[in-house]
Amino acid sequence: MVGQSHPTTFLFFTTFLFICGSISAVRLPPRPNTTTTNDLDFIRTSCNATLYPDVCFTSLAGYASAVQDSPARLAKLAIGVSLSQAKSTAAYLSKLSRSAAVTSAARYSGDGHQTASAVIRDCVSNVEDAVDEMRGSLRQLRDMNGRGSVPAARRSVETFRFQMSNVQTWMSAALTDEDTCTDGFEDMDEGGLIKTTVCDRLEEVKRLTSNALALVNTYANNGAP
């Protein structure tokens, strides 16, 4: 049993690094390259309403020329950025949960790593649920503002608020699912590098989702026709 610990540790680190490298290949869509000071000021001012304004501005500033001064476009963009990161994290967790490193560690090291493996599987489900909820939010926003939708001038305040309440509900649910995922790791006594790395990635997603929800709330409160 003791003689197998070193090969297992080596297998974990090589598999872990491979997963990190493969997931890092996921990228956001290309950013527009024409940005004005007014566009950036709008992003910066809007981000001041979020819990993580620096993260907000850094993640969205590259798209300022596409957003211009539109709260609707900004809300959609913020959800899209959070969705992209959540999808990347879900893929990373899914690969990690199936990796030979986690399986071997569980086989040779007892309950600690087995618990980590189970928590990762639960976390995959949580993050995938969050992805679905953010997709629902984007679909609602696109239906509201896309081609063939009712023009804002003809849309009633009640209709706008109802549609935005759907978006807020889905984004709140996404954030709750992400919180549930990290709660599972916080309750775990062991986990080491797996726990630290996964929680760091999840905290990044949670900050983006929190910011997106704040921008959605701003649009819901101020964007009614």
Tab-separated table of N, CA, C and O in Angstrom, residues 88-135:
chain	number	residue	atom	x	y	z
A	88	SER	N	-16.627	26.678	-18.924
A	88	SER	CA	-15.241	26.231	-18.820
A	88	SER	C	-14.998	25.493	-17.516
A	88	SER	O	-14.348	24.441	-17.484
A	89	THR	N	-15.532	26.030	-16.428
A	89	THR	CA	-15.347	25.404	-15.115
A	89	THR	C	-16.076	24.071	-15.031
A	89	THR	O	-15.557	23.101	-14.458
A	90	ALA	N	-17.271	23.984	-15.599
A	90	ALA	CA	-18.011	22.717	-15.603
A	90	ALA	C	-17.243	21.646	-16.366
A	90	ALA	O	-17.173	20.482	-15.936
A	91	ALA	N	-16.653	22.027	-17.501
A	91	ALA	CA	-15.866	21.069	-18.278
A	91	ALA	C	-14.633	20.616	-17.500
A	91	ALA	O	-14.267	19.432	-17.500
A	92	TYR	N	-13.990	21.552	-16.839
A	92	TYR	CA	-12.820	21.232	-16.014
A	92	TYR	C	-13.186	20.258	-14.897
A	92	TYR	O	-12.502	19.249	-14.673
A	93	LEU	N	-14.278	20.547	-14.191
A	93	LEU	CA	-14.702	19.685	-13.088
A	93	LEU	C	-15.108	18.304	-13.589
A	93	LEU	O	-14.833	17.291	-12.934
A	94	SER	N	-15.760	18.262	-14.745
A	94	SER	CA	-16.187	16.982	-15.296
A	94	SER	C	-14.984	16.105	-15.624
A	94	SER	O	-14.958	14.904	-15.316
A	95	LYS	N	-13.973	16.695	-16.240
A	95	LYS	CA	-12.755	15.936	-16.542
A	95	LYS	C	-12.058	15.501	-15.263
A	95	LYS	O	-11.564	14.366	-15.163
A	96	LEU	N	-12.005	16.401	-14.290
A	96	LEU	CA	-11.340	16.072	-13.035
A	96	LEU	C	-12.055	14.936	-12.308
A	96	LEU	O	-11.417	14.042	-11.748
A	97	SER	N	-13.373	14.935	-12.347
A	97	SER	CA	-14.134	13.899	-11.640
A	97	SER	C	-13.921	12.521	-12.255
A	97	SER	O	-14.047	11.502	-11.572
A	98	ARG	N	-13.602	12.483	-13.564
A	98	ARG	CA	-13.388	11.210	-14.254
A	98	ARG	C	-11.920	10.832	-14.360
A	98	ARG	O	-11.600	9.789	-14.930
A	99	SER	N	-11.040	11.670	-13.848
A	99	SER	CA	-9.606	11.454	-14.065
A	99	SER	C	-9.112	10.233	-13.305
A	99	SER	O	-9.604	9.882	-12.229
A	100	ALA	N	-8.092	9.587	-13.867
A	100	ALA	CA	-7.472	8.432	-13.216
A	100	ALA	C	-6.837	8.838	-11.903
A	100	ALA	O	-6.755	8.047	-10.962
A	101	ALA	N	-6.387	10.097	-11.805
A	101	ALA	CA	-5.736	10.565	-10.580
A	101	ALA	C	-6.690	10.519	-9.400
A	101	ALA	O	-6.361	10.011	-8.333
A	102	VAL	N	-7.905	11.059	-9.599
A	102	VAL	CA	-8.875	11.077	-8.504
A	102	VAL	C	-9.321	9.664	-8.165
A	102	VAL	O	-9.438	9.289	-7.002
A	103	THR	N	-9.538	8.839	-9.184
A	103	THR	CA	-9.962	7.460	-8.957
A	103	THR	C	-8.901	6.676	-8.206
A	103	THR	O	-9.181	5.958	-7.243
A	104	SER	N	-7.643	6.821	-8.614
A	104	SER	CA	-6.557	6.097	-7.968
A	104	SER	C	-6.341	6.585	-6.553
A	104	SER	O	-6.107	5.806	-5.632
A	105	ALA	N	-6.436	7.902	-6.360
A	105	ALA	CA	-6.263	8.452	-5.022
A	105	ALA	C	-7.333	7.917	-4.087
A	105	ALA	O	-7.077	7.601	-2.930
A	106	ALA	N	-8.563	7.812	-4.578
A	106	ALA	CA	-9.644	7.275	-3.755
A	106	ALA	C	-9.379	5.817	-3.396
A	106	ALA	O	-9.622	5.375	-2.283
A	107	ARG	N	-8.825	5.068	-4.358
A	107	ARG	CA	-8.586	3.654	-4.133
A	107	ARG	C	-7.500	3.421	-3.092
A	107	ARG	O	-7.587	2.530	-2.269
A	108	TYR	N	-6.475	4.256	-3.104
A	108	TYR	CA	-5.315	4.003	-2.259
A	108	TYR	C	-5.260	4.837	-0.988
A	108	TYR	O	-4.505	4.532	-0.094
A	109	SER	N	-6.014	5.929	-0.918
A	109	SER	CA	-5.822	6.859	0.194
A	109	SER	C	-6.989	6.923	1.159
A	109	SER	O	-6.949	7.674	2.116
A	110	GLY	N	-8.050	6.219	0.915
A	110	GLY	CA	-9.133	6.165	1.887
A	110	GLY	C	-10.188	7.225	1.717
A	110	GLY	O	-10.363	7.793	0.654
A	111	ASP	N	-10.888	7.525	2.805
A	111	ASP	CA	-12.086	8.346	2.743
A	111	ASP	C	-11.850	9.775	2.295
A	111	ASP	O	-12.713	10.382	1.671
A	112	GLY	N	-10.700	10.370	2.609
A	112	GLY	CA	-10.470	11.768	2.265
A	112	GLY	C	-10.639	12.049	0.793
A	112	GLY	O	-11.418	12.904	0.395
A	113	HIS	N	-9.934	11.292	-0.074
A	113	HIS	CA	-10.029	11.536	-1.514
A	113	HIS	C	-11.338	11.041	-2.088
A	113	HIS	O	-11.829	11.576	-3.064
A	114	GLN	N	-11.899	10.007	-1.481
A	114	GLN	CA	-13.212	9.556	-1.937
A	114	GLN	C	-14.230	10.665	-1.734
A	114	GLN	O	-15.088	10.897	-2.575
A	115	THR	N	-14.124	11.360	-0.602
A	115	THR	CA	-15.006	12.484	-0.350
A	115	THR	C	-14.803	13.571	-1.387
A	115	THR	O	-15.746	14.145	-1.913
A	116	ALA	N	-13.554	13.871	-1.724
A	116	ALA	CA	-13.262	14.874	-2.742
A	116	ALA	C	-13.899	14.491	-4.065
A	116	ALA	O	-14.505	15.316	-4.751
A	117	SER	N	-13.780	13.216	-4.438
A	117	SER	CA	-14.352	12.749	-5.699
A	117	SER	C	-15.865	12.931	-5.711
A	117	SER	O	-16.445	13.389	-6.701
A	118	ALA	N	-16.514	12.593	-4.591
A	118	ALA	CA	-17.971	12.730	-4.520
A	118	ALA	C	-18.394	14.193	-4.568
A	118	ALA	O	-19.373	14.554	-5.240
A	119	VAL	N	-17.651	15.047	-3.865
A	119	VAL	CA	-17.975	16.475	-3.866
A	119	VAL	C	-17.806	17.063	-5.261
A	119	VAL	O	-18.613	17.895	-5.705
A	120	ILE	N	-16.777	16.636	-5.981
A	120	ILE	CA	-16.563	17.137	-7.342
A	120	ILE	C	-17.730	16.754	-8.238
A	120	ILE	O	-18.222	17.564	-9.024
A	121	ARG	N	-18.197	15.509	-8.123
A	121	ARG	CA	-19.336	15.084	-8.944
A	121	ARG	C	-20.574	15.911	-8.650
A	121	ARG	O	-21.310	16.300	-9.561
A	122	ASP	N	-20.822	16.165	-7.373
A	122	ASP	CA	-21.964	17.009	-7.006
A	122	ASP	C	-21.780	18.424	-7.566
A	122	ASP	O	-22.743	19.057	-8.018
A	123	CYS	N	-20.544	18.898	-7.506
A	123	CYS	CA	-20.247	20.257	-7.974
A	123	CYS	C	-20.485	20.386	-9.473
A	123	CYS	O	-20.959	21.414	-9.952
A	124	VAL	N	-20.131	19.347	-10.221
A	124	VAL	CA	-20.389	19.358	-11.665
A	124	VAL	C	-21.874	19.588	-11.928
A	124	VAL	O	-22.248	20.408	-12.769
A	125	SER	N	-22.709	18.877	-11.193
A	125	SER	CA	-24.155	19.024	-11.362
A	125	SER	C	-24.607	20.442	-11.026
A	125	SER	O	-25.418	21.037	-11.747
A	126	ASN	N	-24.073	21.004	-9.940
A	126	ASN	CA	-24.428	22.370	-9.549
A	126	ASN	C	-24.056	23.377	-10.618
A	126	ASN	O	-24.857	24.255	-10.982
A	127	VAL	N	-22.843	23.288	-11.134
A	127	VAL	CA	-22.379	24.266	-12.119
A	127	VAL	C	-23.118	24.084	-13.448
A	127	VAL	O	-23.444	25.065	-14.125
A	128	GLU	N	-23.409	22.853	-13.828
A	128	GLU	CA	-24.185	22.625	-15.047
A	128	GLU	C	-25.590	23.215	-14.913
A	128	GLU	O	-26.139	23.754	-15.890
A	129	ASP	N	-26.175	23.119	-13.725
A	129	ASP	CA	-27.472	23.762	-13.491
A	129	ASP	C	-27.344	25.280	-13.646
A	129	ASP	O	-28.220	25.936	-14.223
A	130	ALA	N	-26.259	25.839	-13.104
A	130	ALA	CA	-26.035	27.284	-13.234
A	130	ALA	C	-25.894	27.691	-14.693
A	130	ALA	O	-26.409	28.739	-15.112
A	131	VAL	N	-25.218	26.871	-15.478
A	131	VAL	CA	-25.072	27.145	-16.911
A	131	VAL	C	-26.438	27.186	-17.583
A	131	VAL	O	-26.734	28.095	-18.375
A	132	ASP	N	-27.280	26.206	-17.280
A	132	ASP	CA	-28.621	26.171	-17.873
A	132	ASP	C	-29.434	27.406	-17.479
A	132	ASP	O	-30.170	27.972	-18.300
A	133	GLU	N	-29.299	27.823	-16.240
A	133	GLU	CA	-30.052	28.994	-15.766
A	133	GLU	C	-29.570	30.282	-16.425
A	133	GLU	O	-30.369	31.154	-16.779
A	134	MET	N	-28.276	30.402	-16.618
A	134	MET	CA	-27.763	31.589	-17.317
A	134	MET	C	-28.175	31.588	-18.789
A	134	MET	O	-28.464	32.639	-19.359
A	135	ARG	N	-28.231	30.434	-19.385
A	135	ARG	CA	-28.728	30.344	-20.764
A	135	ARG	C	-30.184	30.802	-20.835
A	135	ARG	O	-30.583	31.488	-21.780
